[in-house]
Coordinates of C-alpha atoms in Angstrom, one line a residue:
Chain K
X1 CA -14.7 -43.4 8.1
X2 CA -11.2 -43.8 8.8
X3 CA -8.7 -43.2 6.6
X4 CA -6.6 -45.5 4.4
X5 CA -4.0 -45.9 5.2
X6 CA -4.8 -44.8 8.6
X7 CA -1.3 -42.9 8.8
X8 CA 0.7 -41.1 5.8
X9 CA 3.5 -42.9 4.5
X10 CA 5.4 -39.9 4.3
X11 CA 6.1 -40.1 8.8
X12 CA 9.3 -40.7 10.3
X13 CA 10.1 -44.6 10.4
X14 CA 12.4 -46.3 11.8
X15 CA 15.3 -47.6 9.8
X16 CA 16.1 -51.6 10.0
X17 CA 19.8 -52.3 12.1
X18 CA 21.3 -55.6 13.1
X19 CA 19.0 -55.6 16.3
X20 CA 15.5 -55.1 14.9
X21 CA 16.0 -56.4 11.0
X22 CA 14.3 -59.9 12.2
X23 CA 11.1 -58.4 13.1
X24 CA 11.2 -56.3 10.0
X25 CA 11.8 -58.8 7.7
X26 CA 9.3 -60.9 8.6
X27 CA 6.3 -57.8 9.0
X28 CA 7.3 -57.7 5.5
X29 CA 6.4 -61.5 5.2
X30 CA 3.3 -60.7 7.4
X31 CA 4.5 -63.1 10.1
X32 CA 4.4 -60.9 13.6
X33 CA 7.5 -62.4 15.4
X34 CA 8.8 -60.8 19.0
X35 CA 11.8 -61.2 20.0
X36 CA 12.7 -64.3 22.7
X37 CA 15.2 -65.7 25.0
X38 CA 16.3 -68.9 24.7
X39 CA 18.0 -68.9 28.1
X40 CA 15.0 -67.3 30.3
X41 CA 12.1 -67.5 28.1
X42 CA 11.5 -63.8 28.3
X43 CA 10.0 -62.3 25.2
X44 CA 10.8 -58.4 24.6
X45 CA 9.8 -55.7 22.2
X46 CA 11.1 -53.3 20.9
X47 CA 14.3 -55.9 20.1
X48 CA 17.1 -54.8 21.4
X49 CA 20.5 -56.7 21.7
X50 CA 20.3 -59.0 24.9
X51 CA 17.7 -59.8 27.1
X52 CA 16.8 -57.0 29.1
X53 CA 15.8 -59.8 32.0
X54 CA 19.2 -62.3 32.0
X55 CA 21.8 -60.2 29.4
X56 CA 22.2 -63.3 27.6
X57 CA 22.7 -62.6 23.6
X58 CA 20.7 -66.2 23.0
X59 CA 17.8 -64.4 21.4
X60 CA 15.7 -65.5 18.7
X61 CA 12.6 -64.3 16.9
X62 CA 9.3 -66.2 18.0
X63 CA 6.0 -66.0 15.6
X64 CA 3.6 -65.0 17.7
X65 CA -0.7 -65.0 16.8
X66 CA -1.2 -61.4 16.1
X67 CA -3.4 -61.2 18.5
X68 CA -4.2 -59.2 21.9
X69 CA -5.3 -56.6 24.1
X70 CA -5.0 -52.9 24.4
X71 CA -3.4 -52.5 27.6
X72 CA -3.3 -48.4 27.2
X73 CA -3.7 -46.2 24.6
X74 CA -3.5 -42.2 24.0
X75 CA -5.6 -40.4 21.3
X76 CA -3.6 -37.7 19.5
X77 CA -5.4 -33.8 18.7
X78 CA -2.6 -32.4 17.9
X79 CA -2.0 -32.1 14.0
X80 CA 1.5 -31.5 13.5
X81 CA 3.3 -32.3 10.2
X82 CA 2.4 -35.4 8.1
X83 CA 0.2 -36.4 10.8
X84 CA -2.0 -33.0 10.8
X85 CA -4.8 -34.3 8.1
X86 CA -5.2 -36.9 10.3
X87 CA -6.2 -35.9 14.2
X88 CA -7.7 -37.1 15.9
X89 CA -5.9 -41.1 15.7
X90 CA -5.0 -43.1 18.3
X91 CA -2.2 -44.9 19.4
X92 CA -2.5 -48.3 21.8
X93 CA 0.0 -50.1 23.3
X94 CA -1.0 -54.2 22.6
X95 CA -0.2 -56.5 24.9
X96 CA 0.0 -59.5 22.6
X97 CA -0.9 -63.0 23.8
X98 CA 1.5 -65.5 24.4
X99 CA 4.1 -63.6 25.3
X100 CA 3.8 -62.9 28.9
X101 CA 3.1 -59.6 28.8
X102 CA 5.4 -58.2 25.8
X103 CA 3.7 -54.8 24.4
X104 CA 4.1 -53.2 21.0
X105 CA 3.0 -49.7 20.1
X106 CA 0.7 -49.5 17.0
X107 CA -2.7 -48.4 16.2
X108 CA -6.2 -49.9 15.7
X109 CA -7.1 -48.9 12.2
X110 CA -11.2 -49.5 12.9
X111 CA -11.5 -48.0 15.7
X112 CA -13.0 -44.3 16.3
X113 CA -11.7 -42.3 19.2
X114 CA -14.4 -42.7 21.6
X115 CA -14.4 -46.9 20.6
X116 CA -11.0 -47.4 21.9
X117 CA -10.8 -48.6 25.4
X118 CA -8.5 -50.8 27.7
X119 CA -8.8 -54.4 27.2
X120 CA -10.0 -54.6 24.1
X121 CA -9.2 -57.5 22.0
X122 CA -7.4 -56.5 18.6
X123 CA -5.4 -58.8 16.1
X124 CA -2.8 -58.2 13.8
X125 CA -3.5 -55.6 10.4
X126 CA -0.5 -55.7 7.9
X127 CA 0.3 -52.2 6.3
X128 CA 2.5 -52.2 3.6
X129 CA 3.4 -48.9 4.1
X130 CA 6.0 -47.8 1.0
X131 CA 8.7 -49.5 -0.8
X132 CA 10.3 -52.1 1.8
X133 CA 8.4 -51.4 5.1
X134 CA 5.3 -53.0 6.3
X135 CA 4.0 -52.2 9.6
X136 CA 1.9 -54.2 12.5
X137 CA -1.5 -52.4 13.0
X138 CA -4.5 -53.6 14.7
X139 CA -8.3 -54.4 13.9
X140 CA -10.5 -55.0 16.6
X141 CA -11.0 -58.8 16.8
X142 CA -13.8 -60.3 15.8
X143 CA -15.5 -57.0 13.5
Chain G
X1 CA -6.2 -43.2 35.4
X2 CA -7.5 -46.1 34.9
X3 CA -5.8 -48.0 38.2
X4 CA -7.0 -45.1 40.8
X5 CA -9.5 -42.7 38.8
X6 CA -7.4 -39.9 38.6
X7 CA -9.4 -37.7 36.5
X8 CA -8.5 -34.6 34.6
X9 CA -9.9 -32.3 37.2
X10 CA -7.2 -33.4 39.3
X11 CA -4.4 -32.9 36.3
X12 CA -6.0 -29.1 36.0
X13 CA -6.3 -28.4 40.3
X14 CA -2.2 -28.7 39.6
X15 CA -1.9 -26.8 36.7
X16 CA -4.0 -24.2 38.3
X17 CA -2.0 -24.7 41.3
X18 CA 1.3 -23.9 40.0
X19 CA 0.2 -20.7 37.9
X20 CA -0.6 -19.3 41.3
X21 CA 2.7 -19.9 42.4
X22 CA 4.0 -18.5 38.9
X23 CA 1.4 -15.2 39.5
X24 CA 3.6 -14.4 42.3
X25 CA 6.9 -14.7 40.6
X26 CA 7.8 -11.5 38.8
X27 CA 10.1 -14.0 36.4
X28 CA 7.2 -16.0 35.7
X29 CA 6.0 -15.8 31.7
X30 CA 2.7 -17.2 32.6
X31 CA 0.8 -14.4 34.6
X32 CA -2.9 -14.6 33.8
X33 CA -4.8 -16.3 36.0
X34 CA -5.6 -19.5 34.9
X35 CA -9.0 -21.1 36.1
X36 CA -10.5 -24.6 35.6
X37 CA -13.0 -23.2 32.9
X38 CA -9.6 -22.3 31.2
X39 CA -8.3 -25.3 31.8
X40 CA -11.3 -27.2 30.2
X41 CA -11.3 -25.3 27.4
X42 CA -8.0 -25.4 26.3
X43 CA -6.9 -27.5 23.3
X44 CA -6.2 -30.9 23.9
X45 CA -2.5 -31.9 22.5
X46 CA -2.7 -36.0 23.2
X47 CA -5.7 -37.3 25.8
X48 CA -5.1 -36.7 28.4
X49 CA -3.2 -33.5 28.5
X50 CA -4.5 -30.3 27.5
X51 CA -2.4 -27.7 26.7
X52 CA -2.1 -26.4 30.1
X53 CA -0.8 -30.3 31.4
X54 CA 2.1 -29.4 28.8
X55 CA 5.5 -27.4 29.6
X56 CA 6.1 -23.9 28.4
X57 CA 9.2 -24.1 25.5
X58 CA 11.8 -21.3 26.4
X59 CA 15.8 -19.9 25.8
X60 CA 16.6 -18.8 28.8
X61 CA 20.0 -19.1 31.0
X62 CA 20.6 -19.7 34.7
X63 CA 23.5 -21.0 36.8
X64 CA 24.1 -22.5 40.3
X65 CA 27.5 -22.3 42.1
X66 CA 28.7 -25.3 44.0
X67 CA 31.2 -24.4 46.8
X68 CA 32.4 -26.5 49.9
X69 CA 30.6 -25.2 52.8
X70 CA 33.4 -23.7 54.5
X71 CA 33.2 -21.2 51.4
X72 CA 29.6 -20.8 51.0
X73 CA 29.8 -19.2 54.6
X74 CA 32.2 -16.4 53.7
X75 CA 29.6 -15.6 51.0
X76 CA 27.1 -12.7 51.3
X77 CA 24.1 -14.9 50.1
X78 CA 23.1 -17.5 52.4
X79 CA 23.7 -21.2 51.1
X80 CA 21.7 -24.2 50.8
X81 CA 23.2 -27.4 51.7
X82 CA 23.1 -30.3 49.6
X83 CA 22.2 -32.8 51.6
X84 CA 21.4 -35.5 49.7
X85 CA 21.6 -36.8 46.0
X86 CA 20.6 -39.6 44.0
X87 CA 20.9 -41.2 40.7
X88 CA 19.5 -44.4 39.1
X89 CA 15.4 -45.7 38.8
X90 CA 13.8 -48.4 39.1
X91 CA 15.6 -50.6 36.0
X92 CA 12.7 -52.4 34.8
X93 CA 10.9 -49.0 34.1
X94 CA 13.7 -47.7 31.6
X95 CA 12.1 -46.5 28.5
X96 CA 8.7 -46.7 29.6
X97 CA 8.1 -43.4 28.0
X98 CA 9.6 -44.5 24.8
X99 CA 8.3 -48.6 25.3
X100 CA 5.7 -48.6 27.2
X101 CA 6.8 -51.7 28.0
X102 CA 7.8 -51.4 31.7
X103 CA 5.8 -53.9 34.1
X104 CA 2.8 -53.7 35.8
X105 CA 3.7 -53.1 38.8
X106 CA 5.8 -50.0 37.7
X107 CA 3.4 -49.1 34.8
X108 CA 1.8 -46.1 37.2
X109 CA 4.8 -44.7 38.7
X110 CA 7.5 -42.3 37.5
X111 CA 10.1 -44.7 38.3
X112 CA 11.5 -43.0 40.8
X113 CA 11.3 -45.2 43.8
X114 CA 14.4 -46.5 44.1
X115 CA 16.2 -42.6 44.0
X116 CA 13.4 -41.6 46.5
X117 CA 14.8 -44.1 48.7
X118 CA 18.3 -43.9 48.7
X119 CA 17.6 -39.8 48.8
X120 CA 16.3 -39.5 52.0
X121 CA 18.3 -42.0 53.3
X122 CA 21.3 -40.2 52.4
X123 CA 19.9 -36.8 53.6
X124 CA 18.7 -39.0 56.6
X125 CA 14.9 -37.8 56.6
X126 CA 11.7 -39.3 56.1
X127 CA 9.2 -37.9 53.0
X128 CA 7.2 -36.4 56.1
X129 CA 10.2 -34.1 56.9
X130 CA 10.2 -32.3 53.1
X131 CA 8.4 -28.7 53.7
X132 CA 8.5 -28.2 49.9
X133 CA 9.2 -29.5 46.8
X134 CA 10.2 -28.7 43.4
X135 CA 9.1 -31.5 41.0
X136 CA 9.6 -31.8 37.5
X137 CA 7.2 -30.9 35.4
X138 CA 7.5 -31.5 31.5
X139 CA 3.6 -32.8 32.6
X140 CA 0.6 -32.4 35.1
X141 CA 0.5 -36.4 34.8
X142 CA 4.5 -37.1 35.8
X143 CA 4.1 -34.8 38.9
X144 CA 1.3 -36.5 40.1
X145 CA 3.1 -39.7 39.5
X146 CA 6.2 -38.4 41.3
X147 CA 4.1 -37.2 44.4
X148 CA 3.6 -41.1 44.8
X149 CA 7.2 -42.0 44.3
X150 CA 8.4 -39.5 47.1
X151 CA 5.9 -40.8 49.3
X152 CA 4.5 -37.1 50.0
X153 CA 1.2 -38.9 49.2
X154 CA 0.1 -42.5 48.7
X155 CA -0.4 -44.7 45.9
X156 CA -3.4 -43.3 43.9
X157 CA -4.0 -40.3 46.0
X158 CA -2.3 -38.1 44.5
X159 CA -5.0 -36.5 42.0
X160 CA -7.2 -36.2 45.3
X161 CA -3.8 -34.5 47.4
X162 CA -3.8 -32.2 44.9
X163 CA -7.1 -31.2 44.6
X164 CA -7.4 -30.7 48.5
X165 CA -4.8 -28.1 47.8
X166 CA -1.7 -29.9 49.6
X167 CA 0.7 -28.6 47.1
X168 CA -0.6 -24.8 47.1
X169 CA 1.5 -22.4 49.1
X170 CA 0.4 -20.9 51.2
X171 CA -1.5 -23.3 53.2
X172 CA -0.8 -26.7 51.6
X173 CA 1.1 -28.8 53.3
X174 CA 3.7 -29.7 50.9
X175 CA 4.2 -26.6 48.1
X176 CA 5.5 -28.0 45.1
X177 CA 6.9 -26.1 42.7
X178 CA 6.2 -22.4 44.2
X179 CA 8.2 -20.4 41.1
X180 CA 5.4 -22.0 39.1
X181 CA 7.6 -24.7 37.3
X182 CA 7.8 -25.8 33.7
X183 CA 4.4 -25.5 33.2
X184 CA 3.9 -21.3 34.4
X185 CA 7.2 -20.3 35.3
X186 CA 9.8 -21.1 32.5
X187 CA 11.1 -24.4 31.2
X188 CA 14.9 -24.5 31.6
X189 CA 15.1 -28.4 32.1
X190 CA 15.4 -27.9 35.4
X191 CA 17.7 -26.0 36.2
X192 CA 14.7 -23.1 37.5
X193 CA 13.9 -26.2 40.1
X194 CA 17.1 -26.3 41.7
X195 CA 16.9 -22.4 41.9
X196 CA 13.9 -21.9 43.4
X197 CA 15.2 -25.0 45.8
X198 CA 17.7 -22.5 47.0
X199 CA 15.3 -19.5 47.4
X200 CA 12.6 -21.5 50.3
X201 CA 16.0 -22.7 51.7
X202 CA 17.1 -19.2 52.1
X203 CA 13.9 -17.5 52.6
X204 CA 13.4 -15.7 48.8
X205 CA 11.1 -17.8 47.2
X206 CA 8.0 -14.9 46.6
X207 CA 6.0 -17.8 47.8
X208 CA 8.1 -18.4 50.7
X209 CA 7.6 -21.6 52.6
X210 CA 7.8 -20.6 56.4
X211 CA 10.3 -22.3 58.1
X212 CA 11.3 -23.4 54.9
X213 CA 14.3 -26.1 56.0
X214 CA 14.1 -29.4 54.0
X215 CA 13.6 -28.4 50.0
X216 CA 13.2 -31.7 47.5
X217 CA 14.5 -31.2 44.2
X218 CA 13.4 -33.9 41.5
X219 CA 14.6 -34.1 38.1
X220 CA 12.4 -35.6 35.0
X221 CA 11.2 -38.7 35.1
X222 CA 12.0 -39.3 31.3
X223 CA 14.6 -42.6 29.9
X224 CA 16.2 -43.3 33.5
X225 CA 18.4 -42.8 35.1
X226 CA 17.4 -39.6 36.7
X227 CA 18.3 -37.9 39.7
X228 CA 17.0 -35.9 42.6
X229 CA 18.4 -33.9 45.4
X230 CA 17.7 -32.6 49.2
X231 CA 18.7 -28.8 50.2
X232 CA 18.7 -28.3 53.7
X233 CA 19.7 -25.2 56.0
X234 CA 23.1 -24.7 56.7

């Protein structure tokens, strides 16, 4: 069985700044939002401070469905620090629908390594990891 | 892989193909030979790379010195000219190592087709013209990905080009990285590359190109912007 949580909350996170504390705040209110340009409709993880597509700094955070497809994914073997108990795990990269394509690296909690594959559908997983961070992770839709 | 069926016996025909190279080269750390069995049953560090797709980790020192070429000639050791260089990548591929968010069309590539371009139009040669090659190699995967960028194989083909031996001196077509590279030779982030780069051009490589006269140079396709380079004879 897989673990639970599926990784230790004791792995390097990312800390919150002026560019991503939208989409943090609201994981913590289990809302997936990603971020979107009000000028050319783009929508872009990770958030960064302008659109990557028209530099305009109109950007706002659009709630998205959670769910998606994997459109690649990597399984790790090698333990290495908090992570070591925990080999092998995989990590996907969802492309979530609704968003033309916008992709956000994560994990699918259910799955075993030889279960993962491209295209398959996932939806959203809330992990509220430690103190103030919850994370996106994924559950193979419809299990 | 999954766009063109490159497989992981094409990711070990490279690895295996560059520890030949490195068996040759006295400065090589990485000796033994190596052979797909080995391959296969190394470790695997993140699917798909084995621990033979992954650089060596070294300290180590080298140095190149650039001269006008008026200089270089008074010199005892024969130069290399550079005679093209090129910085940038194709934008919208960025942080695809990081993001993995570059687009579809650029998902598969190293990113590198927009310095490949302005490189050998600089240099003013075509991808056929390049005799060898010294390619980045943190990973089997990026070289086989860069192979594709410099058009010294198609789109896809590279996991079959290597297989076929194209990129195994002596006979291949296009040797690529004939000290051995990151992954047998020594990983000085590069800088190995652009020395062995000299060597074919002068004629000391200990897997010596014939001929040797058109050397490309690449540097790692990690967060762009990167950069390459063409040595030619003087």
């Amino acid at each position: 069985m897989t673990p639970t949580p599926y990784l230790p909350a004791e792995m390097a996170r990312v800390d919150s700044d002026d560019t991503n504390r939208g989409f943090y705040d609201a994981c913590r209110a289990h809302q997936l939002t990603i971020q979107h340009c009000r000028q050319c409709g783009q929508f872009q993880h990770p958030p960064r401070a302008l659109c990557s597509k028209c530099h305009s700094f109109d950007l706002e955070w659009a709630p998205v469905s959670g769910g998606g497809t994997v459109f690649s994914y990597t399984i790790v073997h090698h333990p290495i620090g908090p992570v070591a108990d925990r080999v092998p795990y995989n990590i996907v990269t969802v492309e979530l629908e609704g968003t033309g394509g916008a992709r956000l690296i994560s994990n699918v909690i259910d799955a075993s390594p030889d279960e993962v594959e491209i295209g398959m559908p996932v939806e959203v997983s809330w992990d509220d990891v430690a103190g103030e961070l919850t994370l996106p992770r994924f559950v193979r839709a419809g299990h | 892989m999954y766009e063109y069926g490159t497989a992981p016996e094409h990711l070990g025909a490279l690895a295996i193909s560059q520890r030949k190279h490195a068996m040759r080269n006295p400065r090589a750390m990485m000796k033994s030979e190596l052979t797909m069995d080995d391959y296969f049953s190394s470790r695997m560090i993140t699917d798909p790379f084995r621990l033979f797709d992954c650089t060596l980790e070294n300290d180590g020192g080298a140095a190149l010195i650039i001269t006008s070429l008026g200089r270089a000639n008074d010199l005892k050791q024969k130069p290399a000219v550079i005679a093209g260089v090129s910085q940038g990548g194709d934008g919208a591929w960025g942080n695809q190592l990081r993001d993995q968010n570059a687009p579809a069309e650029l998902y598969a590539t190293a990113g590198h087709g927009v310095i490949a371009k302005n490189l050998y139009a600089m240099a003013g040669i075509a991808a056929a013209d390049v005799d060898v090659a010294q390619i980045y190699d943190h990973f089997t995967g990026m070289v086989l990905l860069q192979l594709e960028d410099y058009g010294l194989c198609g789109r896809g083909e590279s996991g079959p080009f290597v297989t076929k031996g194209s990129t195994t001196w002596p006979d291949g077509p296009v040797p690529v990285n004939t000290h051995g590279g990151n992954l047998s030779e020594v990983n000085l982030h590069g800088t190995t590359h652009l020395i062995e780069g000299v060597r074919q051009i002068r004629g000391t490589s200990t897997s010596q190109v014939e001929n040797a006269e058109v050397c490309l140079v690449t540097g790692g396709p990690s967060p762009l912007p990167s950069s390459s380079m063409i040595l030619t004879r003087a």
